[in-house]
Amino acid sequence: MLASRAFSLVGRRSICTSLCLRAHGHAGVVKAEDFTLPAYVDRRDVPLPEVAFVRDLSAQQKALKEKEKASWTALSIDEKVELYRMKFNETYAEMNKGTNEWKTVLGGVLFFLGLTGIILIWQKHFMYGPIPHTFSEEWLSAQTKRMLDMRVNPVEGISSQWDFDKNEWKK
Amino acid sequence: LARGIQHTAVRQAHRKYEPNFHDKYGNLVLLGGTAIFTTVWGYVLTQLGIEWGLSPVGRITPREWRE
């Protein structure tokens, strides 16, 4: 982002002033025939699109195009910017600008994951039966001791996690 | 060239864009979604009474089982 800002400061393209807001390119409806013609596109890898952005020039813009044929030192800054905006829609800075879209995306994702949790709540309340008695604390503690006495999974499993000398779980 | 950069920077700072949906509501959606997510799943994971089948290692103290 810093690099694109630096480029837009030093490079040929710059942000336009309010003068340029008038001349807009393609407004509203695109006719079917237009799809056969070369199109304008704002893409980082297409620095010079096939056509200029503004297709139909007003009388004022046509006059400016005529002035452009003469020496460019005669053009004012605003005129140069106007010529730029006739040829291009967005500057590279505008094209590359990030958005806040990720907030909406992430927030939406978390919301729907929350809805999934609500489905779980419904299931537990209306669907699941009682938890089997073999999950009670007394049963689990007896079960665990029996597994350790039998040396269940001694290599990498549960018995490998128990310290048989100190009679406690390994740290 | 240095003055040109300064001029350009000033003009760029004046440019204003119409805020879109994400600018207006992005923070709200993000925080709201996070809040809903944490409350719902906090409840599901701890209060609801679902048996998650966690490992007994480090959790269960073995108890004599032989009668």
Tab-separated table of C-alpha atoms in Angstrom:
chain	number	residue	atom	x	y	z
A	1	MET	CA	0.000	0.000	0.000
A	2	LEU	CA	2.845	2.340	0.831
A	3	ALA	CA	4.503	1.493	-2.467
A	4	SER	CA	1.399	2.288	-4.496
A	5	ARG	CA	0.980	5.572	-2.680
A	6	ALA	CA	4.586	6.456	-3.332
A	7	PHE	CA	4.134	5.551	-6.993
A	8	SER	CA	1.009	7.666	-7.305
A	9	LEU	CA	2.833	10.611	-5.753
A	10	VAL	CA	5.852	10.447	-8.032
A	11	GLY	CA	4.361	8.872	-11.165
A	12	ARG	CA	2.507	10.344	-14.092
A	13	ARG	CA	-0.949	9.669	-12.725
A	14	SER	CA	-2.476	11.765	-9.957
A	15	ILE	CA	-5.869	12.149	-8.275
A	16	CYS	CA	-8.179	14.563	-10.048
A	17	THR	CA	-9.891	17.660	-8.632
A	18	SER	CA	-13.622	18.390	-8.607
A	19	LEU	CA	-13.380	19.706	-12.180
A	20	CYS	CA	-13.005	16.216	-13.503
A	21	LEU	CA	-16.111	14.722	-11.899
A	22	ARG	CA	-18.216	15.842	-14.841
A	23	ALA	CA	-16.708	13.827	-17.623
A	24	HIS	CA	-17.698	10.234	-17.015
A	25	GLY	CA	-17.213	7.274	-19.311
A	26	HIS	CA	-19.852	4.656	-19.783
A	27	ALA	CA	-23.004	5.429	-17.838
A	28	GLY	CA	-25.917	3.033	-17.350
A	29	VAL	CA	-26.969	0.605	-20.058
A	30	VAL	CA	-24.485	-1.262	-22.257
A	31	LYS	CA	-25.894	-2.150	-25.664
A	32	ALA	CA	-25.406	-5.610	-27.118
A	33	GLU	CA	-23.219	-4.265	-29.921
A	34	ASP	CA	-20.761	-2.862	-27.401
A	35	PHE	CA	-19.572	-6.340	-26.506
A	36	THR	CA	-18.017	-6.683	-29.954
A	37	LEU	CA	-15.960	-3.524	-29.504
A	38	PRO	CA	-12.694	-3.129	-27.608
A	39	ALA	CA	-13.489	-2.247	-24.026
A	40	TYR	CA	-11.978	-0.084	-21.328
A	41	VAL	CA	-10.735	-1.914	-18.237
A	42	ASP	CA	-9.154	-0.872	-14.935
A	43	ARG	CA	-6.540	-3.552	-14.340
A	44	ARG	CA	-3.116	-3.384	-12.768
A	45	ASP	CA	-1.603	-5.465	-15.555
A	46	VAL	CA	-3.203	-3.402	-18.342
A	47	PRO	CA	-1.582	0.025	-18.041
A	48	LEU	CA	-2.884	1.263	-21.415
A	49	PRO	CA	-6.411	0.003	-22.113
A	50	GLU	CA	-7.566	-0.461	-25.697
A	51	VAL	CA	-9.873	2.555	-25.635
A	52	ALA	CA	-10.082	5.746	-23.651
A	53	PHE	CA	-12.490	5.813	-20.743
A	54	VAL	CA	-14.653	8.669	-21.996
A	55	ARG	CA	-16.073	7.694	-25.348
A	56	ASP	CA	-18.326	10.625	-26.244
A	57	LEU	CA	-16.595	13.927	-25.592
A	58	SER	CA	-18.473	17.083	-24.793
A	59	ALA	CA	-17.715	20.202	-26.786
A	60	GLN	CA	-15.488	21.459	-23.985
A	61	GLN	CA	-13.584	18.172	-23.901
A	62	LYS	CA	-13.172	18.190	-27.678
A	63	ALA	CA	-11.694	21.663	-27.457
A	64	LEU	CA	-9.284	20.417	-24.834
A	65	LYS	CA	-8.259	17.531	-27.065
A	66	GLU	CA	-7.471	20.042	-29.781
A	67	LYS	CA	-5.345	22.039	-27.335
A	68	GLU	CA	-3.549	18.829	-26.449
A	69	LYS	CA	-2.236	18.666	-30.006
A	70	ALA	CA	-0.236	21.826	-29.392
A	71	SER	CA	2.608	22.213	-26.904
A	72	TRP	CA	1.853	20.567	-23.577
A	73	THR	CA	3.580	23.313	-21.630
A	74	ALA	CA	0.570	25.481	-22.504
A	75	LEU	CA	-1.746	23.171	-20.577
A	76	SER	CA	-2.621	24.018	-16.974
A	77	ILE	CA	-2.430	21.413	-14.230
A	78	ASP	CA	-6.224	21.095	-14.137
A	79	GLU	CA	-6.354	20.664	-17.907
A	80	LYS	CA	-3.781	17.894	-17.722
A	81	VAL	CA	-5.765	16.201	-14.984
A	82	GLU	CA	-8.938	16.558	-17.072
A	83	LEU	CA	-7.178	14.936	-20.018
A	84	TYR	CA	-6.041	12.145	-17.752
A	85	ARG	CA	-9.548	11.539	-16.440
A	86	MET	CA	-10.863	11.434	-20.003
A	87	LYS	CA	-8.436	8.682	-20.821
A	88	PHE	CA	-8.509	6.717	-17.560
A	89	ASN	CA	-11.175	5.909	-15.008
A	90	GLU	CA	-9.287	5.086	-11.840
A	91	THR	CA	-5.705	5.834	-10.970
A	92	TYR	CA	-3.487	3.007	-9.845
A	93	ALA	CA	-3.872	4.252	-6.308
A	94	GLU	CA	-7.654	4.090	-6.627
A	95	MET	CA	-7.495	0.683	-8.281
A	96	ASN	CA	-5.250	-0.806	-5.626
A	97	LYS	CA	-7.058	0.717	-2.717
A	98	GLY	CA	-8.116	-1.844	-0.166
A	99	THR	CA	-11.616	-2.043	1.219
A	100	ASN	CA	-13.309	-2.965	4.461
A	101	GLU	CA	-14.961	-5.931	2.801
A	102	TRP	CA	-13.098	-8.376	5.048
A	103	LYS	CA	-14.982	-7.101	8.064
A	104	THR	CA	-18.331	-7.933	6.482
A	105	VAL	CA	-17.053	-11.318	5.316
A	106	LEU	CA	-15.547	-12.332	8.645
A	107	GLY	CA	-18.486	-10.990	10.620
A	108	GLY	CA	-20.893	-12.878	8.377
A	109	VAL	CA	-18.914	-16.100	8.708
A	110	LEU	CA	-18.845	-15.859	12.500
A	111	PHE	CA	-22.564	-15.091	12.555
A	112	PHE	CA	-23.478	-18.187	10.589
A	113	LEU	CA	-21.125	-20.322	12.683
A	114	GLY	CA	-23.052	-18.970	15.642
A	115	LEU	CA	-26.273	-20.137	14.001
A	116	THR	CA	-24.688	-23.592	13.748
A	117	GLY	CA	-24.140	-23.497	17.492
A	118	ILE	CA	-27.816	-22.671	17.967
A	119	ILE	CA	-28.666	-25.769	15.943
A	120	LEU	CA	-26.560	-27.770	18.425
A	121	ILE	CA	-28.494	-26.242	21.314
A	122	TRP	CA	-31.757	-27.291	19.678
A	123	GLN	CA	-30.416	-30.809	19.157
A	124	LYS	CA	-29.314	-31.199	22.756
A	125	HIS	CA	-32.623	-29.940	24.044
A	126	PHE	CA	-35.042	-31.756	21.742
A	127	MET	CA	-33.182	-34.675	20.272
A	128	TYR	CA	-30.375	-36.171	22.353
A	129	GLY	CA	-31.260	-38.685	25.040
A	130	PRO	CA	-29.688	-38.773	28.497
A	131	ILE	CA	-25.929	-39.187	28.718
A	132	PRO	CA	-25.009	-42.866	29.381
A	133	HIS	CA	-24.052	-43.665	33.007
A	134	THR	CA	-20.644	-44.798	31.820
A	135	PHE	CA	-19.634	-41.143	31.523
A	136	SER	CA	-20.132	-40.325	35.193
A	137	GLU	CA	-17.095	-39.377	37.271
A	138	GLU	CA	-17.199	-42.599	39.350
A	139	TRP	CA	-17.366	-44.804	36.312
A	140	LEU	CA	-14.679	-42.934	34.381
A	141	SER	CA	-12.246	-43.031	37.310
A	142	ALA	CA	-12.757	-46.775	37.775
A	143	GLN	CA	-12.534	-47.326	34.026
A	144	THR	CA	-9.319	-45.357	33.801
A	145	LYS	CA	-7.705	-47.325	36.630
A	146	ARG	CA	-8.698	-50.612	35.026
A	147	MET	CA	-7.186	-49.500	31.701
A	148	LEU	CA	-3.946	-48.510	33.416
A	149	ASP	CA	-3.860	-51.825	35.364
A	150	MET	CA	-4.189	-53.644	32.055
A	151	ARG	CA	-1.451	-51.457	30.578
A	152	VAL	CA	-3.648	-50.384	27.678
A	153	ASN	CA	-1.646	-48.715	24.868
A	154	PRO	CA	1.655	-48.568	26.761
A	155	VAL	CA	3.825	-47.270	23.910
A	156	GLU	CA	2.225	-43.972	22.963
A	157	GLY	CA	-1.259	-44.207	24.463
A	158	ILE	CA	-2.856	-43.751	27.829
A	159	SER	CA	-0.506	-45.976	29.860
A	160	SER	CA	2.481	-44.057	28.540
A	161	GLN	CA	1.024	-40.891	30.043
A	162	TRP	CA	0.770	-42.365	33.566
A	163	ASP	CA	3.727	-42.473	35.967
A	164	PHE	CA	3.360	-45.905	37.658
A	165	ASP	CA	6.046	-45.126	40.234
A	166	LYS	CA	4.688	-41.851	41.523
A	167	ASN	CA	1.049	-42.842	40.904
A	168	GLU	CA	0.139	-39.717	39.010
A	169	TRP	CA	-0.168	-38.454	35.441
A	170	LYS	CA	3.129	-37.569	33.836
A	171	LYS	CA	3.833	-33.838	33.601
B	1	LEU	CA	9.897	17.416	-8.343
B	2	ALA	CA	9.748	17.633	-4.566
B	3	ARG	CA	7.198	20.442	-4.726
B	4	GLY	CA	5.181	18.455	-7.235
B	5	ILE	CA	4.993	15.539	-4.832
B	6	GLN	CA	3.844	17.820	-2.064
B	7	HIS	CA	1.198	19.382	-4.331
B	8	THR	CA	-0.026	15.976	-5.419
B	9	ALA	CA	-0.184	14.739	-1.851
B	10	VAL	CA	-2.321	17.694	-0.818
B	11	ARG	CA	-4.717	17.155	-3.719
B	12	GLN	CA	-4.964	13.450	-2.983
B	13	ALA	CA	-5.831	14.175	0.623
B	14	HIS	CA	-8.773	16.321	-0.529
B	15	ARG	CA	-10.355	13.508	-2.587
B	16	LYS	CA	-13.425	11.995	-0.936
B	17	TYR	CA	-15.187	8.756	-1.801
B	18	GLU	CA	-18.777	7.803	-1.081
B	19	PRO	CA	-18.626	5.174	1.714
B	20	ASN	CA	-19.897	1.742	0.701
B	21	PHE	CA	-21.686	-0.882	2.776
B	22	HIS	CA	-18.447	-2.189	4.279
B	23	ASP	CA	-17.334	1.277	5.337
B	24	LYS	CA	-20.647	2.009	7.004
B	25	TYR	CA	-21.449	-1.324	8.627
B	26	GLY	CA	-18.260	-3.386	8.467
B	27	ASN	CA	-17.231	-2.818	12.070
B	28	LEU	CA	-20.767	-3.456	13.295
B	29	VAL	CA	-21.060	-6.718	11.359
B	30	LEU	CA	-17.655	-7.871	12.544
B	31	LEU	CA	-18.226	-7.130	16.222
B	32	GLY	CA	-21.810	-8.364	16.166
B	33	GLY	CA	-20.796	-11.617	14.514
B	34	THR	CA	-17.955	-12.115	16.999
B	35	ALA	CA	-20.270	-11.443	19.940
B	36	ILE	CA	-22.923	-13.869	18.731
B	37	PHE	CA	-20.288	-16.507	17.992
B	38	THR	CA	-18.557	-16.300	21.371
B	39	THR	CA	-21.765	-16.285	23.426
B	40	VAL	CA	-23.393	-19.169	21.561
B	41	TRP	CA	-20.329	-21.405	21.487
B	42	GLY	CA	-19.283	-20.444	25.000
B	43	TYR	CA	-22.665	-21.703	26.142
B	44	VAL	CA	-22.559	-24.820	23.960
B	45	LEU	CA	-19.083	-25.825	25.060
B	46	THR	CA	-19.531	-25.313	28.803
B	47	GLN	CA	-23.132	-24.978	29.970
B	48	LEU	CA	-25.272	-27.064	27.697
B	49	GLY	CA	-24.251	-30.437	29.109
B	50	ILE	CA	-22.921	-32.039	25.953
B	51	GLU	CA	-20.520	-34.899	26.556
B	52	TRP	CA	-17.433	-33.976	24.577
B	53	GLY	CA	-15.531	-37.129	25.468
B	54	LEU	CA	-12.363	-35.396	26.551
B	55	SER	CA	-9.265	-37.451	27.372
B	56	PRO	CA	-8.979	-38.684	30.981
B	57	VAL	CA	-5.248	-37.896	30.904
B	58	GLY	CA	-4.557	-35.125	33.347
B	59	ARG	CA	-8.267	-34.900	34.174
B	60	ILE	CA	-9.524	-38.076	35.833
B	61	THR	CA	-8.054	-39.477	39.042
B	62	PRO	CA	-8.003	-43.317	38.815
B	63	ARG	CA	-10.089	-45.089	41.470
B	64	GLU	CA	-9.990	-48.674	42.630
B	65	TRP	CA	-12.434	-50.746	40.607
B	66	ARG	CA	-12.084	-54.262	41.971
B	67	GLU	CA	-14.869	-55.349	44.296
